[in-house]
PDB file of C-alpha atoms in Angstrom:
ATOM      1  CA  MET A   1       0.130   0.246  -0.149  1.00 49.00           C
ATOM      2  CA  ILE A   2       1.194   3.265  -0.886  1.00 49.00           C
ATOM      3  CA  VAL A   3       1.301   5.744   2.594  1.00 45.00           C
ATOM      4  CA  ILE A   4       1.943   9.239   1.403  1.00 49.00           C
ATOM      5  CA  THR A   5       2.646  11.908   3.734  1.00 50.00           C
ATOM      6  CA  PRO A   6       1.005  14.033   5.509  1.00 53.00           C
ATOM      7  CA  SER A   7       4.827  16.928   3.526  1.00 53.00           C
ATOM      8  CA  GLN A   8       4.062  14.826   0.483  1.00 45.00           C
ATOM      9  CA  MET A   9       0.615  15.911   0.820  1.00 44.00           C
ATOM     10  CA  GLN A  10       0.801  19.607   1.255  1.00 51.00           C
ATOM     11  CA  GLN A  11       3.325  19.794  -1.520  1.00 49.00           C
ATOM     12  CA  PHE A  12       0.764  17.407  -4.049  1.00 43.00           C
ATOM     13  CA  ASN A  13      -1.713  19.738  -2.940  1.00 65.00           C
ATOM     14  CA  THR A  14       1.171  23.327  -3.334  1.00 73.00           C
ATOM     15  CA  ASP A  15       1.794  22.179  -6.733  1.00 79.00           C
ATOM     16  CA  VAL A  16      -1.595  21.459  -8.586  1.00 82.00           C
ATOM     17  CA  ARG A  17      -2.549  25.430  -7.128  1.00 87.00           C
ATOM     18  CA  THR A  18       0.313  26.743  -9.546  1.00 90.00           C
ATOM     19  CA  ARG A  19      -0.567  24.856 -11.640  1.00 93.00           C
ATOM     20  CA  PHE A  20      -4.212  26.304 -11.263  1.00 94.00           C
ATOM     21  CA  ALA A  21      -2.740  29.305 -11.410  1.00 95.00           C
ATOM     22  CA  ALA A  22      -0.621  29.704 -14.569  1.00 95.00           C
ATOM     23  CA  ARG A  23      -2.709  27.967 -16.559  1.00 96.00           C
ATOM     24  CA  LEU A  24      -5.668  30.029 -14.462  1.00 96.00           C
ATOM     25  CA  THR A  25      -3.280  33.763 -16.155  1.00 96.00           C
ATOM     26  CA  GLY A  26      -3.003  32.410 -19.699  1.00 95.00           C
ATOM     27  CA  GLN A  27      -6.098  32.339 -19.971  1.00 95.00           C
ATOM     28  CA  LEU A  28      -6.872  35.815 -18.182  1.00 96.00           C
ATOM     29  CA  ARG A  29      -3.626  38.036 -20.226  1.00 95.00           C
ATOM     30  CA  PRO A  30      -5.745  37.848 -23.911  1.00 94.00           C
ATOM     31  CA  ASP A  31      -8.580  38.863 -21.814  1.00 96.00           C
ATOM     32  CA  TYR A  32      -7.092  41.708 -19.986  1.00 96.00           C
ATOM     33  CA  PRO A  33      -4.451  43.080 -22.404  1.00 93.00           C
ATOM     34  CA  GLU A  34      -4.466  46.615 -20.266  1.00 91.00           C
ATOM     35  CA  LEU A  35      -3.635  44.505 -16.349  1.00 94.00           C
ATOM     36  CA  PHE A  36      -1.671  42.069 -17.792  1.00 94.00           C
ATOM     37  CA  GLN A  37       0.129  41.750 -20.907  1.00 90.00           C
ATOM     38  CA  ILE A  38       1.925  44.027 -20.448  1.00 93.00           C
ATOM     39  CA  LEU A  39       3.557  42.186 -16.793  1.00 96.00           C
ATOM     40  CA  PRO A  40       5.976  39.735 -16.743  1.00 96.00           C
ATOM     41  CA  GLN A  41       3.937  36.146 -16.480  1.00 95.00           C
ATOM     42  CA  GLY A  42       4.928  35.573 -13.183  1.00 96.00           C
ATOM     43  CA  LEU A  43       4.042  38.517 -11.526  1.00 97.00           C
ATOM     44  CA  ALA A  44       1.359  38.518 -14.020  1.00 97.00           C
ATOM     45  CA  GLN A  45       0.912  34.859 -11.707  1.00 96.00           C
ATOM     46  CA  ARG A  46       1.579  36.018  -8.809  1.00 96.00           C
ATOM     47  CA  MET A  47      -1.604  38.459  -8.951  1.00 96.00           C
ATOM     48  CA  VAL A  48      -3.892  36.018  -9.342  1.00 97.00           C
ATOM     49  CA  ALA A  49      -2.634  33.431  -7.052  1.00 96.00           C
ATOM     50  CA  GLY A  50      -2.740  36.012  -4.339  1.00 95.00           C
ATOM     51  CA  LYS A  51      -6.829  36.332  -5.581  1.00 96.00           C
ATOM     52  CA  ILE A  52      -7.348  32.971  -5.882  1.00 96.00           C
ATOM     53  CA  ASP A  53      -5.877  32.767  -1.945  1.00 94.00           C
ATOM     54  CA  TYR A  54      -7.752  35.560  -0.735  1.00 95.00           C
ATOM     55  CA  ALA A  55     -11.480  33.922  -2.036  1.00 96.00           C
ATOM     56  CA  GLU A  56     -10.361  30.427  -0.590  1.00 95.00           C
ATOM     57  CA  GLU A  57      -9.743  32.015   2.455  1.00 95.00           C
ATOM     58  CA  ARG A  58     -12.265  35.159   3.160  1.00 96.00           C
ATOM     59  CA  TYR A  59     -14.763  33.685   0.952  1.00 97.00           C
ATOM     60  CA  GLU A  60     -14.299  29.429   1.174  1.00 96.00           C
ATOM     61  CA  ILE A  61     -14.899  29.191  -2.465  1.00 96.00           C
ATOM     62  CA  HIS A  62     -12.318  25.619  -3.898  1.00 95.00           C
ATOM     63  CA  TYR A  63     -13.338  24.380  -7.172  1.00 94.00           C
ATOM     64  CA  GLN A  64     -11.393  25.715  -9.554  1.00 95.00           C
ATOM     65  CA  ASN A  65     -14.266  26.768 -11.747  1.00 96.00           C
ATOM     66  CA  ALA A  66     -15.828  28.959  -9.207  1.00 96.00           C
ATOM     67  CA  LEU A  67     -12.419  30.670  -9.201  1.00 97.00           C
ATOM     68  CA  THR A  68     -12.453  31.068 -12.529  1.00 97.00           C
ATOM     69  CA  ILE A  69     -15.482  32.865 -12.871  1.00 97.00           C
ATOM     70  CA  TYR A  70     -14.157  34.983  -9.025  1.00 98.00           C
ATOM     71  CA  LEU A  71     -11.254  36.063 -11.051  1.00 98.00           C
ATOM     72  CA  HIS A  72     -12.913  37.565 -14.546  1.00 97.00           C
ATOM     73  CA  TYR A  73     -15.226  39.269 -11.430  1.00 98.00           C
ATOM     74  CA  CYS A  74     -11.990  40.796 -10.941  1.00 98.00           C
ATOM     75  CA  CYS A  75     -10.751  41.825 -13.587  1.00 97.00           C
ATOM     76  CA  ALA A  76     -13.387  42.609 -15.516  1.00 96.00           C
ATOM     77  CA  ILE A  77     -15.231  44.776 -12.156  1.00 97.00           C
ATOM     78  CA  GLY A  78     -12.203  45.920  -9.389  1.00 96.00           C
ATOM     79  CA  PRO A  79      -9.726  42.972  -8.210  1.00 96.00           C
ATOM     80  CA  SER A  80     -11.963  44.190  -4.872  1.00 96.00           C
ATOM     81  CA  PHE A  81     -14.934  44.335  -6.485  1.00 97.00           C
ATOM     82  CA  ASP A  82     -16.509  41.784  -3.161  1.00 97.00           C
ATOM     83  CA  LEU A  83     -15.983  45.188  -0.940  1.00 97.00           C
ATOM     84  CA  GLN A  84     -19.089  46.655  -2.354  1.00 97.00           C
ATOM     85  CA  PRO A  85     -22.046  45.631   0.619  1.00 97.00           C
ATOM     86  CA  GLU A  86     -24.071  44.064  -1.261  1.00 98.00           C
ATOM     87  CA  ILE A  87     -22.442  41.632  -3.394  1.00 98.00           C
ATOM     88  CA  GLN A  88     -20.176  40.718   0.100  1.00 97.00           C
ATOM     89  CA  ALA A  89     -23.551  40.358   1.089  1.00 97.00           C
ATOM     90  CA  VAL A  90     -24.245  37.874  -1.322  1.00 97.00           C
ATOM     91  CA  LEU A  91     -20.916  36.276  -1.211  1.00 98.00           C
ATOM     92  CA  ASP A  92     -20.828  36.268   2.451  1.00 97.00           C
ATOM     93  CA  ASP A  93     -24.890  34.137   2.939  1.00 96.00           C
ATOM     94  CA  LEU A  94     -24.877  31.203   4.818  1.00 92.00           C
ATOM     95  CA  SER A  95     -28.163  29.543   2.732  1.00 94.00           C
ATOM     96  CA  LEU A  96     -25.657  29.272  -0.178  1.00 95.00           C
ATOM     97  CA  TYR A  97     -22.753  27.502  -1.177  1.00 95.00           C
ATOM     98  CA  PRO A  98     -19.374  29.237  -1.468  1.00 96.00           C
ATOM     99  CA  ASP A  99     -18.612  26.865  -4.743  1.00 97.00           C
ATOM    100  CA  ASP A 100     -22.558  27.582  -6.203  1.00 97.00           C
ATOM    101  CA  ILE A 101     -22.246  31.671  -5.472  1.00 97.00           C
ATOM    102  CA  PRO A 102     -20.003  33.359  -8.483  1.00 97.00           C
ATOM    103  CA  ASP A 103     -22.499  31.745 -11.259  1.00 97.00           C
ATOM    104  CA  LEU A 104     -25.005  33.258  -8.876  1.00 97.00           C
ATOM    105  CA  LEU A 105     -24.178  37.070  -8.412  1.00 97.00           C
ATOM    106  CA  PRO A 106     -25.206  38.249 -11.461  1.00 95.00           C
ATOM    107  CA  ASP A 107     -29.014  36.588 -11.034  1.00 96.00           C
ATOM    108  CA  LEU A 108     -28.118  38.244  -6.869  1.00 96.00           C
ATOM    109  CA  ILE A 109     -27.374  41.906  -7.635  1.00 97.00           C
ATOM    110  CA  SER A 110     -29.077  44.648  -8.813  1.00 97.00           C
ATOM    111  CA  ASP A 111     -26.908  46.789 -11.158  1.00 96.00           C
ATOM    112  CA  ALA A 112     -26.265  49.816  -9.673  1.00 97.00           C
ATOM    113  CA  ALA A 113     -24.323  47.375  -6.916  1.00 97.00           C
ATOM    114  CA  TRP A 114     -22.186  45.653  -9.831  1.00 97.00           C
ATOM    115  CA  ALA A 115     -21.708  50.012 -10.757  1.00 97.00           C
ATOM    116  CA  ASP A 116     -21.353  50.699  -7.910  1.00 97.00           C
ATOM    117  CA  ALA A 117     -18.591  48.446  -7.236  1.00 97.00           C
ATOM    118  CA  ALA A 118     -16.971  49.699 -10.862  1.00 96.00           C
ATOM    119  CA  ARG A 119     -16.984  53.227  -9.471  1.00 95.00           C
ATOM    120  CA  GLU A 120     -14.812  52.385  -7.268  1.00 93.00           C
ATOM    121  CA  ALA A 121     -12.147  50.382  -8.613  1.00 92.00           C
ATOM    122  CA  ASN A 122      -8.728  50.193  -8.638  1.00 93.00           C
ATOM    123  CA  ARG A 123      -5.580  48.193  -9.487  1.00 92.00           C
ATOM    124  CA  ARG A 124      -3.259  48.150  -6.678  1.00 91.00           C
ATOM    125  CA  ASP A 125      -6.135  46.503  -4.850  1.00 94.00           C
ATOM    126  CA  TRP A 126      -4.773  43.219  -6.651  1.00 96.00           C
ATOM    127  CA  PHE A 127      -2.310  43.804  -3.490  1.00 93.00           C
ATOM    128  CA  THR A 128      -2.611  44.336   0.030  1.00 84.00           C
ATOM    129  CA  SER A 129      -0.681  46.037   2.995  1.00 78.00           C
ATOM    130  CA  ASP A 130       1.302  42.564   2.808  1.00 83.00           C
ATOM    131  CA  PRO A 131       5.024  43.900   3.106  1.00 84.00           C
ATOM    132  CA  ALA A 132       6.230  40.735   1.648  1.00 86.00           C
ATOM    133  CA  ARG A 133       3.969  42.098  -2.015  1.00 91.00           C
ATOM    134  CA  LEU A 134       5.539  45.562  -0.921  1.00 96.00           C
ATOM    135  CA  SER A 135       7.670  45.045  -5.034  1.00 97.00           C
ATOM    136  CA  ASP A 136       5.597  43.182  -7.156  1.00 97.00           C
ATOM    137  CA  GLU A 137       3.314  45.402  -5.859  1.00 97.00           C
ATOM    138  CA  VAL A 138       5.944  48.701  -6.931  1.00 98.00           C
ATOM    139  CA  ALA A 139       6.538  46.889  -9.997  1.00 98.00           C
ATOM    140  CA  ALA A 140       3.327  46.007 -11.437  1.00 97.00           C
ATOM    141  CA  ARG A 141       2.170  50.034 -10.791  1.00 97.00           C
ATOM    142  CA  THR A 142       5.365  50.794 -12.737  1.00 97.00           C
ATOM    143  CA  CYS A 143       4.780  48.947 -15.261  1.00 97.00           C
ATOM    144  CA  TRP A 144       1.579  49.830 -16.164  1.00 97.00           C
ATOM    145  CA  ALA A 145       2.313  53.686 -15.906  1.00 96.00           C
ATOM    146  CA  MET A 146       4.654  53.041 -17.863  1.00 95.00           C
ATOM    147  CA  ALA A 147       2.631  51.319 -20.909  1.00 95.00           C
ATOM    148  CA  ALA A 148       0.254  54.460 -20.475  1.00 94.00           C
ATOM    149  CA  LEU A 149       2.950  56.622 -20.908  1.00 93.00           C
ATOM    150  CA  ALA A 150       4.210  54.693 -23.830  1.00 92.00           C
ATOM    151  CA  ALA A 151       0.233  54.793 -24.550  1.00 90.00           C
ATOM    152  CA  GLN A 152       0.171  58.722 -25.224  1.00 91.00           C
ATOM    153  CA  GLN A 153       3.313  58.592 -27.695  1.00 88.00           C
ATOM    154  CA  SER A 154       1.935  55.521 -29.545  1.00 84.00           C
ATOM    155  CA  ARG A 155       5.132  54.137 -28.748  1.00 85.00           C
ATOM    156  CA  PRO A 156       5.180  49.879 -28.988  1.00 80.00           C
ATOM    157  CA  GLN A 157       5.826  48.829 -24.816  1.00 81.00           C
ATOM    158  CA  ALA A 158       6.493  44.851 -24.682  1.00 83.00           C
ATOM    159  CA  PRO A 159       6.812  43.396 -21.634  1.00 87.00           C
ATOM    160  CA  PRO A 160       9.948  43.466 -19.321  1.00 91.00           C
ATOM    161  CA  ASP A 161      12.607  40.644 -18.527  1.00 93.00           C
ATOM    162  CA  GLU A 162      10.889  40.199 -15.035  1.00 95.00           C
ATOM    163  CA  MET A 163      14.351  39.118 -14.057  1.00 96.00           C
ATOM    164  CA  ALA A 164      16.090  42.912 -14.704  1.00 96.00           C
ATOM    165  CA  LEU A 165      12.140  44.187 -13.788  1.00 97.00           C
ATOM    166  CA  ASN A 166      13.178  42.924 -10.211  1.00 96.00           C
ATOM    167  CA  THR A 167      16.708  44.575 -10.452  1.00 97.00           C
ATOM    168  CA  PHE A 168      15.076  47.923 -11.379  1.00 97.00           C
ATOM    169  CA  ILE A 169      13.036  48.084  -8.491  1.00 98.00           C
ATOM    170  CA  GLY A 170      14.960  46.509  -5.681  1.00 97.00           C
ATOM    171  CA  GLN A 171      17.870  48.444  -6.045  1.00 98.00           C
ATOM    172  CA  SER A 172      14.801  52.607  -6.556  1.00 98.00           C
ATOM    173  CA  MET A 173      12.970  50.230  -3.784  1.00 98.00           C
ATOM    174  CA  GLN A 174      15.762  50.808  -1.394  1.00 97.00           C
ATOM    175  CA  MET A 175      17.051  53.889  -2.830  1.00 97.00           C
ATOM    176  CA  ALA A 176      13.938  55.429  -2.123  1.00 97.00           C
ATOM    177  CA  ARG A 177      13.991  54.114   1.385  1.00 97.00           C
ATOM    178  CA  ARG A 178      16.683  56.539   1.621  1.00 95.00           C
ATOM    179  CA  HIS A 179      14.490  59.261   0.966  1.00 95.00           C
ATOM    180  CA  ARG A 180      12.271  58.271   4.065  1.00 95.00           C
ATOM    181  CA  ILE A 181       9.567  57.261   0.597  1.00 96.00           C
ATOM    182  CA  VAL A 182       8.286  53.915   1.629  1.00 95.00           C
ATOM    183  CA  ASP A 183       4.327  53.981   0.620  1.00 95.00           C
ATOM    184  CA  ALA A 184       3.736  51.897  -2.185  1.00 96.00           C
ATOM    185  CA  ALA A 185       2.804  55.186  -4.176  1.00 96.00           C
ATOM    186  CA  GLY A 186       5.728  56.851  -3.801  1.00 97.00           C
ATOM    187  CA  MET A 187       8.038  54.445  -4.485  1.00 98.00           C
ATOM    188  CA  THR A 188       6.698  53.240  -7.918  1.00 98.00           C
ATOM    189  CA  ALA A 189       6.793  57.018  -8.177  1.00 98.00           C
ATOM    190  CA  PHE A 190      10.430  57.004  -7.980  1.00 98.00           C
ATOM    191  CA  ALA A 191      10.795  54.102 -10.117  1.00 98.00           C
ATOM    192  CA  VAL A 192       8.203  56.246 -12.640  1.00 98.00           C
ATOM    193  CA  CYS A 193      11.053  58.758 -12.813  1.00 97.00           C
ATOM    194  CA  GLN A 194      14.150  56.576 -12.755  1.00 97.00           C
ATOM    195  CA  SER A 195      13.305  55.079 -15.457  1.00 96.00           C
ATOM    196  CA  LEU A 196      12.488  58.774 -17.144  1.00 95.00           C
ATOM    197  CA  LEU A 197      15.144  61.076 -16.130  1.00 96.00           C
ATOM    198  CA  GLY A 198      17.713  57.947 -14.763  1.00 94.00           C
ATOM    199  CA  LYS A 199      19.312  56.866 -12.411  1.00 94.00           C
ATOM    200  CA  ASP A 200      20.207  60.320 -10.233  1.00 94.00           C
ATOM    201  CA  PHE A 201      17.056  62.280 -11.165  1.00 94.00           C
ATOM    202  CA  TYR A 202      16.874  63.328  -7.899  1.00 92.00           C
ATOM    203  CA  LEU A 203      20.021  64.750  -7.919  1.00 90.00           C
ATOM    204  CA  MET A 204      19.013  66.889 -10.621  1.00 86.00           C
ATOM    205  CA  HIS A 205      16.604  69.897 -11.988  1.00 84.00           C
ATOM    206  CA  ALA A 206      15.140  67.811 -14.875  1.00 87.00           C
ATOM    207  CA  LYS A 207      11.602  69.601 -13.909  1.00 93.00           C
ATOM    208  CA  PRO A 208      11.617  72.246 -10.915  1.00 93.00           C
ATOM    209  CA  TRP A 209       9.439  69.862  -9.051  1.00 94.00           C
ATOM    210  CA  LEU A 210      12.262  68.226  -7.960  1.00 94.00           C
ATOM    211  CA  ALA A 211      14.651  70.416  -6.280  1.00 92.00           C
ATOM    212  CA  PRO A 212      11.202  70.948  -3.823  1.00 93.00           C
ATOM    213  CA  VAL A 213      10.061  67.864  -2.789  1.00 94.00           C
ATOM    214  CA  PHE A 214      13.568  66.535  -2.333  1.00 93.00           C
ATOM    215  CA  ASN A 215      14.461  69.418   0.072  1.00 91.00           C
ATOM    216  CA  ASP A 216      12.296  71.820   0.859  1.00 90.00           C
ATOM    217  CA  PRO A 217      11.920  71.442   4.328  1.00 89.00           C
ATOM    218  CA  ALA A 218       8.169  72.402   4.155  1.00 87.00           C
ATOM    219  CA  ILE A 219       7.616  69.240   2.784  1.00 88.00           C
ATOM    220  CA  LEU A 220       7.859  66.122   5.628  1.00 88.00           C
ATOM    221  CA  PRO A 221      10.647  63.587   5.288  1.00 87.00           C
ATOM    222  CA  THR A 222       6.360  61.578   5.974  1.00 90.00           C
ATOM    223  CA  LEU A 223       4.942  63.451   2.622  1.00 93.00           C
ATOM    224  CA  ARG A 224       7.409  62.774  -0.142  1.00 95.00           C
ATOM    225  CA  GLY A 225       6.466  59.608  -1.319  1.00 96.00           C
ATOM    226  CA  ALA A 226       3.100  61.273  -1.529  1.00 96.00           C
ATOM    227  CA  THR A 227       3.412  64.744  -2.680  1.00 96.00           C
ATOM    228  CA  LEU A 228       6.335  62.439  -5.390  1.00 97.00           C
ATOM    229  CA  ALA A 229       3.330  59.736  -6.638  1.00 97.00           C
ATOM    230  CA  GLY A 230       1.298  63.550  -7.193  1.00 96.00           C
ATOM    231  CA  CYS A 231       3.819  65.204  -9.483  1.00 96.00           C
ATOM    232  CA  VAL A 232       4.468  62.557 -11.685  1.00 97.00           C
ATOM    233  CA  GLU A 233       1.246  61.580 -12.237  1.00 97.00           C
ATOM    234  CA  LEU A 234       0.833  65.686 -12.929  1.00 96.00           C
ATOM    235  CA  GLU A 235       3.818  66.281 -15.411  1.00 96.00           C
ATOM    236  CA  TRP A 236       2.688  62.792 -16.758  1.00 96.00           C
ATOM    237  CA  GLY A 237      -0.111  62.434 -16.953  1.00 94.00           C
ATOM    238  CA  VAL A 238      -0.334  58.577 -15.603  1.00 93.00           C
ATOM    239  CA  GLU A 239      -2.155  57.072 -12.460  1.00 91.00           C
ATOM    240  CA  LEU A 240       0.063  54.933 -10.393  1.00 92.00           C
TER     241      LEU A 240
END
């Protein structure tokens, strides 16, 4: 008789989850190019895997077909669509089987609730406040911002090499922290500035707002990230 140890079963479950996340990411990429096609495959897959974990832990949705439907809502409506009160009430309805609920939502949710969820949607909600995922969040938001800028200029934009992106984002975040920038938006703005203006952009005067952001004592260090993000969004017309 074959005996499977708990560690072997855990590894098996991990492998199944990884393969499912990879397959689902491959299905979602062409359907939602503005979200995924500009990202390296590994980063896109980790985003999808994070939402799979969330749906399982928060709503006890476990079947792959139900999780697939849930992820389509995340892409089409917004990654935090479930926080809309009417939608969340249905997802939490104990009289319904959790894996049936995603397929039932179109019949149970009002048009006003869907519109409300879409109105509150923000791409940054693909990520939580988990510090362990901060580098992925900064990487994705930087890719989205650079893709938006390329679209404005009618330039084709291919997904960056993942290893090169990870190295760049890691170094950029480290430098941003030296300037007391620790929030995701500020770090994204820092990375965008490095991409557009050069590694040591904060020492230059390429833009009139750079010197005040980094040198004006009236701007508290704790506000530097938000100030830099606001300047970047206004200067280049991109959303961070």
